[in-house]
């Protein structure tokens, strides 16, 4: 049987980095899944995501989030990026945070691209976000940064899987 | 290419019911674990809570959850890993579903898990949970045990399946 859930790339940081890029994504899968287990050096912040080389205001997102006492739903349009979290943002301790991102139909060249993200940082909160990239281009690159400007630390992992429908 | 999404083990509860669903001797050869649960218990309630423990330990667990019940959304925190099952008073033939994703389960860092759970019921009292879980222990996970928080029994046809996912 053909493999249908395939690792495309893994980055395990051997040195701190401000940006993590998953590039040269082939268009041969149906959906993408990214699993992030990361921490930042200081000033915990949001995990932000952009596609290809687009950093223009072509993104929007909606979040449903809980911090252990309050439930919030929020949204933002015409942004430069998609936040993958809200309350469950990046920690400064490796292992506390995880984020799972699903992008269905990522290589379709007639539709905009929607990403579902689940971010978790148990001491802080849990989030379910949906992000929209208003582009019909196939996704060939995913870029992650931290909005607080702090580097991702050594040992942070970013793994990209491709899922084939057949 | 070698398989990278692999079933490690599966438990299906038989006619006599079961107090727990257990996975032991989990190899450290995968990158992440994924546990999928379909559960109903004999608790005299519409819904039930089930808990997860690692390596036989239920300590050093924290979680923060977001819950919706069809009319109200709340968020709270716990000192355990919990998810949902259908209880004995739920709509017949209905089982709650949950999924736990545990990245880097064999690493020497703390272990976080993302979990989503639902207990649907064709009436009132149905719930959906989104949960951030943290096991503040640095040992590799080699055992996962699913038990009922209220000491009830899993009924026949409850299942739990553990998958290993490799990043290469």
Short mmCIF file of C-alpha atoms in Angstrom, two decimals:
data_model
loop_
_atom_site.label_atom_id
_atom_site.label_comp_id
_atom_site.label_asym_id
_atom_site.label_seq_id
_atom_site.Cartn_x
_atom_site.Cartn_y
_atom_site.Cartn_z
CA UNK A 1 0.00 0.00 0.00
CA UNK A 2 1.27 3.45 -0.83
CA UNK A 3 2.28 5.67 2.05
CA UNK A 4 -0.30 8.38 2.60
CA UNK A 5 1.06 10.27 5.63
CA UNK A 6 4.57 11.27 4.72
CA UNK A 7 7.16 13.42 6.52
CA UNK A 8 8.31 16.10 4.10
CA UNK A 9 10.74 17.99 6.31
CA UNK A 10 11.82 18.36 9.92
CA UNK A 11 13.75 21.19 11.45
CA UNK A 12 15.21 20.62 14.88
CA UNK A 13 17.07 23.76 15.78
CA UNK A 14 20.74 23.25 16.59
CA UNK A 15 21.11 26.96 17.16
CA UNK A 16 18.64 29.68 18.05
CA UNK A 17 16.78 31.17 15.12
CA UNK A 18 14.49 34.12 14.61
CA UNK A 19 12.77 32.49 11.65
CA UNK A 20 12.01 28.91 10.71
CA UNK A 21 11.22 28.21 7.08
CA UNK A 22 9.83 25.01 5.63
CA UNK A 23 10.57 25.40 1.95
CA UNK A 24 10.39 23.58 -1.36
CA UNK A 25 7.10 21.95 -0.45
CA UNK A 26 6.08 19.75 -3.37
CA UNK A 27 2.59 20.04 -4.78
CA UNK A 28 2.11 16.29 -4.86
CA UNK A 29 0.13 15.85 -1.64
CA UNK A 30 -3.48 16.72 -0.82
CA UNK A 31 -3.18 18.24 2.65
CA UNK A 32 -0.40 19.41 4.93
CA UNK A 33 0.09 18.98 8.68
CA UNK A 34 2.73 20.87 10.65
CA UNK A 35 3.59 19.84 14.22
CA UNK A 36 5.42 22.47 16.23
CA UNK A 37 7.04 21.89 19.60
CA UNK A 38 8.96 25.05 20.29
CA UNK A 39 10.04 27.58 22.85
CA UNK A 40 11.51 31.07 22.67
CA UNK A 41 14.44 32.64 24.45
CA UNK A 42 12.50 35.36 26.22
CA UNK A 43 9.36 37.45 25.99
CA UNK A 44 6.90 34.71 25.20
CA UNK A 45 4.84 35.61 22.19
CA UNK A 46 2.61 34.28 19.47
CA UNK A 47 3.65 31.80 16.83
CA UNK A 48 3.00 33.61 13.56
CA UNK A 49 2.79 31.95 10.15
CA UNK A 50 3.03 33.16 6.57
CA UNK A 51 2.97 31.32 3.27
CA UNK A 52 5.37 31.47 0.36
CA UNK A 53 7.01 34.90 0.36
CA UNK A 54 3.82 36.82 1.04
CA UNK A 55 4.07 39.24 3.97
CA UNK A 56 1.42 41.61 2.64
CA UNK A 57 -1.93 42.12 4.35
CA UNK A 58 -3.47 39.07 2.74
CA UNK A 59 -4.22 37.16 5.93
CA UNK A 60 -7.04 37.00 8.46
CA UNK A 61 -7.88 34.79 11.40
CA UNK A 62 -10.47 33.91 14.01
CA UNK A 63 -9.74 32.36 17.37
CA UNK A 64 -11.70 30.49 20.03
CA UNK A 65 -9.61 30.38 23.17
CA UNK A 66 -9.66 29.66 26.89
CA UNK A 67 -7.14 30.65 29.53
CA UNK A 68 -8.51 28.64 32.40
CA UNK A 69 -11.00 31.25 33.52
CA UNK A 70 -12.22 33.20 30.50
CA UNK A 71 -13.45 32.15 27.09
CA UNK A 72 -12.72 34.54 24.25
CA UNK A 73 -13.40 34.63 20.57
CA UNK A 74 -11.62 37.22 18.50
CA UNK A 75 -10.75 37.92 14.91
CA UNK A 76 -8.55 40.14 12.82
CA UNK A 77 -8.55 40.80 9.08
CA UNK A 78 -6.10 42.28 6.58
CA UNK A 79 -3.09 41.12 8.52
CA UNK A 80 0.49 40.38 7.54
CA UNK A 81 0.38 36.88 9.05
CA UNK A 82 -1.76 34.19 10.72
CA UNK A 83 -1.39 33.81 14.50
CA UNK A 84 -1.36 30.12 15.38
CA UNK A 85 -2.26 30.82 19.00
CA UNK A 86 -3.81 33.35 21.38
CA UNK A 87 -3.64 32.30 25.04
CA UNK A 88 -1.64 29.12 24.37
CA UNK A 89 1.32 31.07 23.08
CA UNK A 90 4.98 30.03 22.96
CA UNK A 91 6.68 29.28 26.26
CA UNK A 92 10.27 29.84 27.33
CA UNK A 93 10.45 26.19 28.48
CA UNK A 94 10.73 23.54 25.80
CA UNK A 95 7.99 20.95 26.10
CA UNK A 96 5.28 23.21 27.49
CA UNK A 97 3.89 24.28 24.12
CA UNK A 98 2.65 22.46 21.07
CA UNK A 99 0.85 23.53 17.96
CA UNK A 100 -0.73 21.37 15.27
CA UNK A 101 -1.56 23.05 11.97
CA UNK A 102 -3.66 21.56 9.20
CA UNK A 103 -3.90 23.05 5.73
CA UNK A 104 -6.28 21.25 3.46
CA UNK A 105 -6.00 21.37 -0.32
CA UNK A 106 -2.83 23.44 -0.05
CA UNK A 107 -1.77 22.98 -3.69
CA UNK A 108 -5.08 23.95 -5.27
CA UNK A 109 -4.53 26.89 -7.60
CA UNK A 110 -8.14 28.08 -7.76
CA UNK A 111 -8.99 28.43 -4.06
CA UNK A 112 -7.79 30.53 -1.17
CA UNK A 113 -6.00 28.60 1.57
CA UNK A 114 -7.45 27.89 5.03
CA UNK A 115 -5.40 26.71 7.97
CA UNK A 116 -6.71 25.17 11.17
CA UNK A 117 -4.43 25.49 14.18
CA UNK A 118 -4.63 24.00 17.68
CA UNK A 119 -2.18 25.56 20.10
CA UNK A 120 -1.64 24.49 23.66
CA UNK A 121 0.36 25.76 26.60
CA UNK A 122 -1.19 24.14 29.66
CA UNK A 123 -0.04 26.79 32.17
CA UNK A 124 -1.60 29.46 29.93
CA UNK A 125 -4.38 28.28 27.68
CA UNK A 126 -5.68 26.40 24.69
CA UNK A 127 -6.68 27.81 21.30
CA UNK A 128 -8.47 26.77 18.16
CA UNK A 129 -7.74 29.18 15.32
CA UNK A 130 -8.68 29.35 11.69
CA UNK A 131 -6.57 31.41 9.35
CA UNK A 132 -7.16 32.46 5.76
CA UNK A 133 -4.54 33.32 3.15
CA UNK A 134 -6.21 35.15 0.30
CA UNK A 135 -4.12 33.66 -2.47
CA UNK A 136 -4.81 31.02 -5.07
CA UNK A 137 -1.15 30.08 -5.28
CA UNK A 138 -0.08 26.62 -4.21
CA UNK A 139 1.74 26.72 -0.88
CA UNK A 140 5.40 25.92 -1.40
CA UNK A 141 6.83 27.52 1.73
CA UNK A 142 5.72 28.07 5.33
CA UNK A 143 7.52 30.61 7.50
CA UNK A 144 7.28 30.87 11.28
CA UNK A 145 8.31 33.77 13.50
CA UNK A 146 7.59 34.92 17.03
CA UNK A 147 5.78 38.22 17.27
CA UNK A 148 7.77 39.25 20.36
CA UNK A 149 10.93 39.13 18.26
CA UNK A 150 12.56 36.49 20.44
CA UNK A 151 14.48 33.61 18.88
CA UNK A 152 13.22 30.07 18.81
CA UNK A 153 15.58 28.13 21.09
CA UNK A 154 17.77 25.10 20.48
CA UNK A 155 15.75 21.91 20.42
CA UNK A 156 12.61 23.49 19.00
CA UNK A 157 11.09 21.22 16.36
CA UNK A 158 8.98 21.96 13.31
CA UNK A 159 7.82 18.93 11.32
CA UNK A 160 5.89 19.01 8.06
CA UNK A 161 3.82 16.05 6.86
CA UNK A 162 2.07 15.59 3.56
CA UNK A 163 -1.17 13.61 3.36
CA UNK A 164 -2.31 12.07 0.12
CA UNK A 165 -5.94 11.43 -0.61
CA UNK A 166 -4.98 8.45 -2.75
CA UNK B 1 9.26 4.80 1.86
CA UNK B 2 8.71 3.22 5.23
CA UNK B 3 5.36 3.67 6.90
CA UNK B 4 5.34 6.74 9.09
CA UNK B 5 1.82 6.60 10.60
CA UNK B 6 1.67 3.25 12.30
CA UNK B 7 -0.79 1.56 14.60
CA UNK B 8 1.09 0.48 17.71
CA UNK B 9 -1.82 -1.23 19.48
CA UNK B 10 -5.58 -1.22 19.74
CA UNK B 11 -7.91 -2.14 22.60
CA UNK B 12 -11.56 -3.06 22.12
CA UNK B 13 -13.63 -3.67 25.22
CA UNK B 14 -15.51 -6.99 25.26
CA UNK B 15 -18.86 -8.02 26.64
CA UNK B 16 -17.72 -7.97 30.23
CA UNK B 17 -16.62 -4.34 30.19
CA UNK B 18 -13.25 -3.08 31.36
CA UNK B 19 -11.97 -0.82 34.08
CA UNK B 20 -9.20 0.55 31.89
CA UNK B 21 -7.65 0.48 28.46
CA UNK B 22 -3.92 0.12 28.73
CA UNK B 23 -0.96 0.45 26.38
CA UNK B 24 2.38 -0.74 27.69
CA UNK B 25 5.86 -1.33 26.34
CA UNK B 26 5.53 1.62 23.96
CA UNK B 27 8.76 1.77 21.96
CA UNK B 28 10.72 5.01 21.78
CA UNK B 29 11.23 4.68 18.04
CA UNK B 30 8.52 7.09 16.93
CA UNK B 31 8.47 10.88 17.02
CA UNK B 32 4.91 11.56 18.18
CA UNK B 33 2.02 9.55 19.60
CA UNK B 34 -1.63 9.82 18.65
CA UNK B 35 -4.29 8.20 20.82
CA UNK B 36 -7.84 7.93 19.52
CA UNK B 37 -10.61 6.92 21.92
CA UNK B 38 -14.24 5.99 21.43
CA UNK B 39 -15.77 5.39 24.83
CA UNK B 40 -19.00 4.80 26.70
CA UNK B 41 -19.20 3.90 30.39
CA UNK B 42 -21.78 2.45 32.72
CA UNK B 43 -21.86 5.59 34.85
CA UNK B 44 -25.50 6.57 35.56
CA UNK B 45 -25.13 9.91 33.83
CA UNK B 46 -25.38 11.32 30.34
CA UNK B 47 -21.70 12.16 30.15
CA UNK B 48 -18.58 10.93 31.89
CA UNK B 49 -14.97 12.01 32.30
CA UNK B 50 -12.08 9.73 31.56
CA UNK B 51 -8.48 10.27 32.54
CA UNK B 52 -5.10 9.48 31.10
CA UNK B 53 -1.94 8.55 32.95
CA UNK B 54 1.58 7.97 31.69
CA UNK B 55 4.01 5.32 32.90
CA UNK B 56 1.59 4.41 35.68
CA UNK B 57 1.71 7.91 37.14
CA UNK B 58 -1.16 10.35 37.44
CA UNK B 59 0.98 13.03 39.08
CA UNK B 60 2.60 16.16 37.61
CA UNK B 61 -0.34 16.71 35.28
CA UNK B 62 -1.90 20.07 34.48
CA UNK B 63 -4.47 20.98 31.89
CA UNK B 64 -6.41 24.00 30.76
CA UNK B 65 -9.60 23.46 28.85
CA UNK B 66 -12.27 25.18 26.84
CA UNK B 67 -15.73 23.65 27.09
CA UNK B 68 -18.93 24.19 25.20
CA UNK B 69 -22.25 22.55 26.04
CA UNK B 70 -24.50 23.94 23.38
CA UNK B 71 -25.45 27.06 25.28
CA UNK B 72 -22.47 28.11 27.38
CA UNK B 73 -18.72 28.22 26.88
CA UNK B 74 -16.40 28.06 29.87
CA UNK B 75 -12.70 27.68 30.52
CA UNK B 76 -11.06 26.18 33.55
CA UNK B 77 -7.98 24.28 34.66
CA UNK B 78 -7.30 20.88 36.20
CA UNK B 79 -4.47 18.90 37.72
CA UNK B 80 -5.15 15.92 35.50
CA UNK B 81 -5.53 14.88 31.87
CA UNK B 82 -9.21 14.44 31.15
CA UNK B 83 -11.46 13.91 28.23
CA UNK B 84 -15.04 12.90 27.58
CA UNK B 85 -17.01 9.70 27.26
CA UNK B 86 -20.71 9.04 26.96
CA UNK B 87 -22.34 7.74 30.12
CA UNK B 88 -24.99 5.08 30.52
CA UNK B 89 -27.84 7.59 30.26
CA UNK B 90 -26.68 9.06 26.95
CA UNK B 91 -28.53 8.36 23.71
CA UNK B 92 -28.30 4.63 23.03
CA UNK B 93 -25.43 3.36 20.89
CA UNK B 94 -23.61 6.66 21.32
CA UNK B 95 -19.94 6.84 22.26
CA UNK B 96 -17.85 9.88 23.07
CA UNK B 97 -14.79 10.50 20.89
CA UNK B 98 -11.43 11.93 21.86
CA UNK B 99 -8.01 12.37 20.40
CA UNK B 100 -4.70 13.09 22.14
CA UNK B 101 -1.66 14.16 20.11
CA UNK B 102 1.63 13.98 22.00
CA UNK B 103 4.65 15.45 20.17
CA UNK B 104 8.13 14.25 21.07
CA UNK B 105 6.83 11.73 23.61
CA UNK B 106 10.26 10.13 24.00
CA UNK B 107 12.19 13.35 24.51
CA UNK B 108 13.86 14.46 27.71
CA UNK B 109 11.65 17.57 27.99
CA UNK B 110 8.24 17.90 29.60
CA UNK B 111 5.43 16.39 27.51
CA UNK B 112 2.59 18.53 26.22
CA UNK B 113 -0.47 17.06 24.56
CA UNK B 114 -3.23 18.54 22.48
CA UNK B 115 -6.60 16.89 23.03
CA UNK B 116 -10.09 17.35 21.68
CA UNK B 117 -13.07 15.43 23.02
CA UNK B 118 -16.80 15.27 22.51
CA UNK B 119 -19.74 13.49 24.10
CA UNK B 120 -22.70 14.01 21.84
CA UNK B 121 -26.21 13.21 23.00
CA UNK B 122 -29.42 13.66 21.09
CA UNK B 123 -30.91 15.75 23.88
CA UNK B 124 -29.43 18.04 26.50
CA UNK B 125 -26.09 17.65 28.24
CA UNK B 126 -23.60 17.22 25.41
CA UNK B 127 -20.11 18.64 25.57
CA UNK B 128 -17.12 19.52 23.44
CA UNK B 129 -13.70 20.05 25.00
CA UNK B 130 -10.49 21.54 23.68
CA UNK B 131 -7.64 20.91 26.10
CA UNK B 132 -4.01 21.87 26.60
CA UNK B 133 -2.28 19.18 28.66
CA UNK B 134 1.16 19.09 30.26
CA UNK B 135 2.94 16.21 31.96
CA UNK B 136 5.81 17.80 33.86
CA UNK B 137 8.09 14.78 33.67
CA UNK B 138 11.19 14.25 31.55
CA UNK B 139 11.06 10.49 31.08
CA UNK B 140 10.00 8.94 27.80
CA UNK B 141 6.39 7.79 27.74
CA UNK B 142 6.32 4.00 27.65
CA UNK B 143 2.85 3.35 29.01
CA UNK B 144 -0.52 5.02 28.54
CA UNK B 145 -3.54 4.06 30.66
CA UNK B 146 -7.10 5.24 30.05
CA UNK B 147 -9.42 4.98 33.06
CA UNK B 148 -12.75 6.36 34.15
CA UNK B 149 -12.51 9.26 36.55
CA UNK B 150 -15.65 8.18 38.42
CA UNK B 151 -14.62 4.52 38.80
CA UNK B 152 -17.15 3.39 36.23
CA UNK B 153 -16.51 0.69 33.67
CA UNK B 154 -15.98 1.06 29.94
CA UNK B 155 -18.74 -0.82 28.14
CA UNK B 156 -18.47 -3.20 25.23
CA UNK B 157 -17.32 -1.68 21.90
CA UNK B 158 -15.35 1.08 23.59
CA UNK B 159 -12.04 1.35 21.77
CA UNK B 160 -8.69 3.03 22.09
CA UNK B 161 -6.02 2.94 19.40
CA UNK B 162 -2.48 4.19 19.77
CA UNK B 163 -0.56 5.31 16.69
CA UNK B 164 3.09 6.18 16.33
CA UNK B 165 4.12 8.89 13.88
CA UNK B 166 7.66 9.10 12.57
CA UNK B 167 9.18 12.27 11.18
CA UNK B 168 11.49 10.36 8.87
#
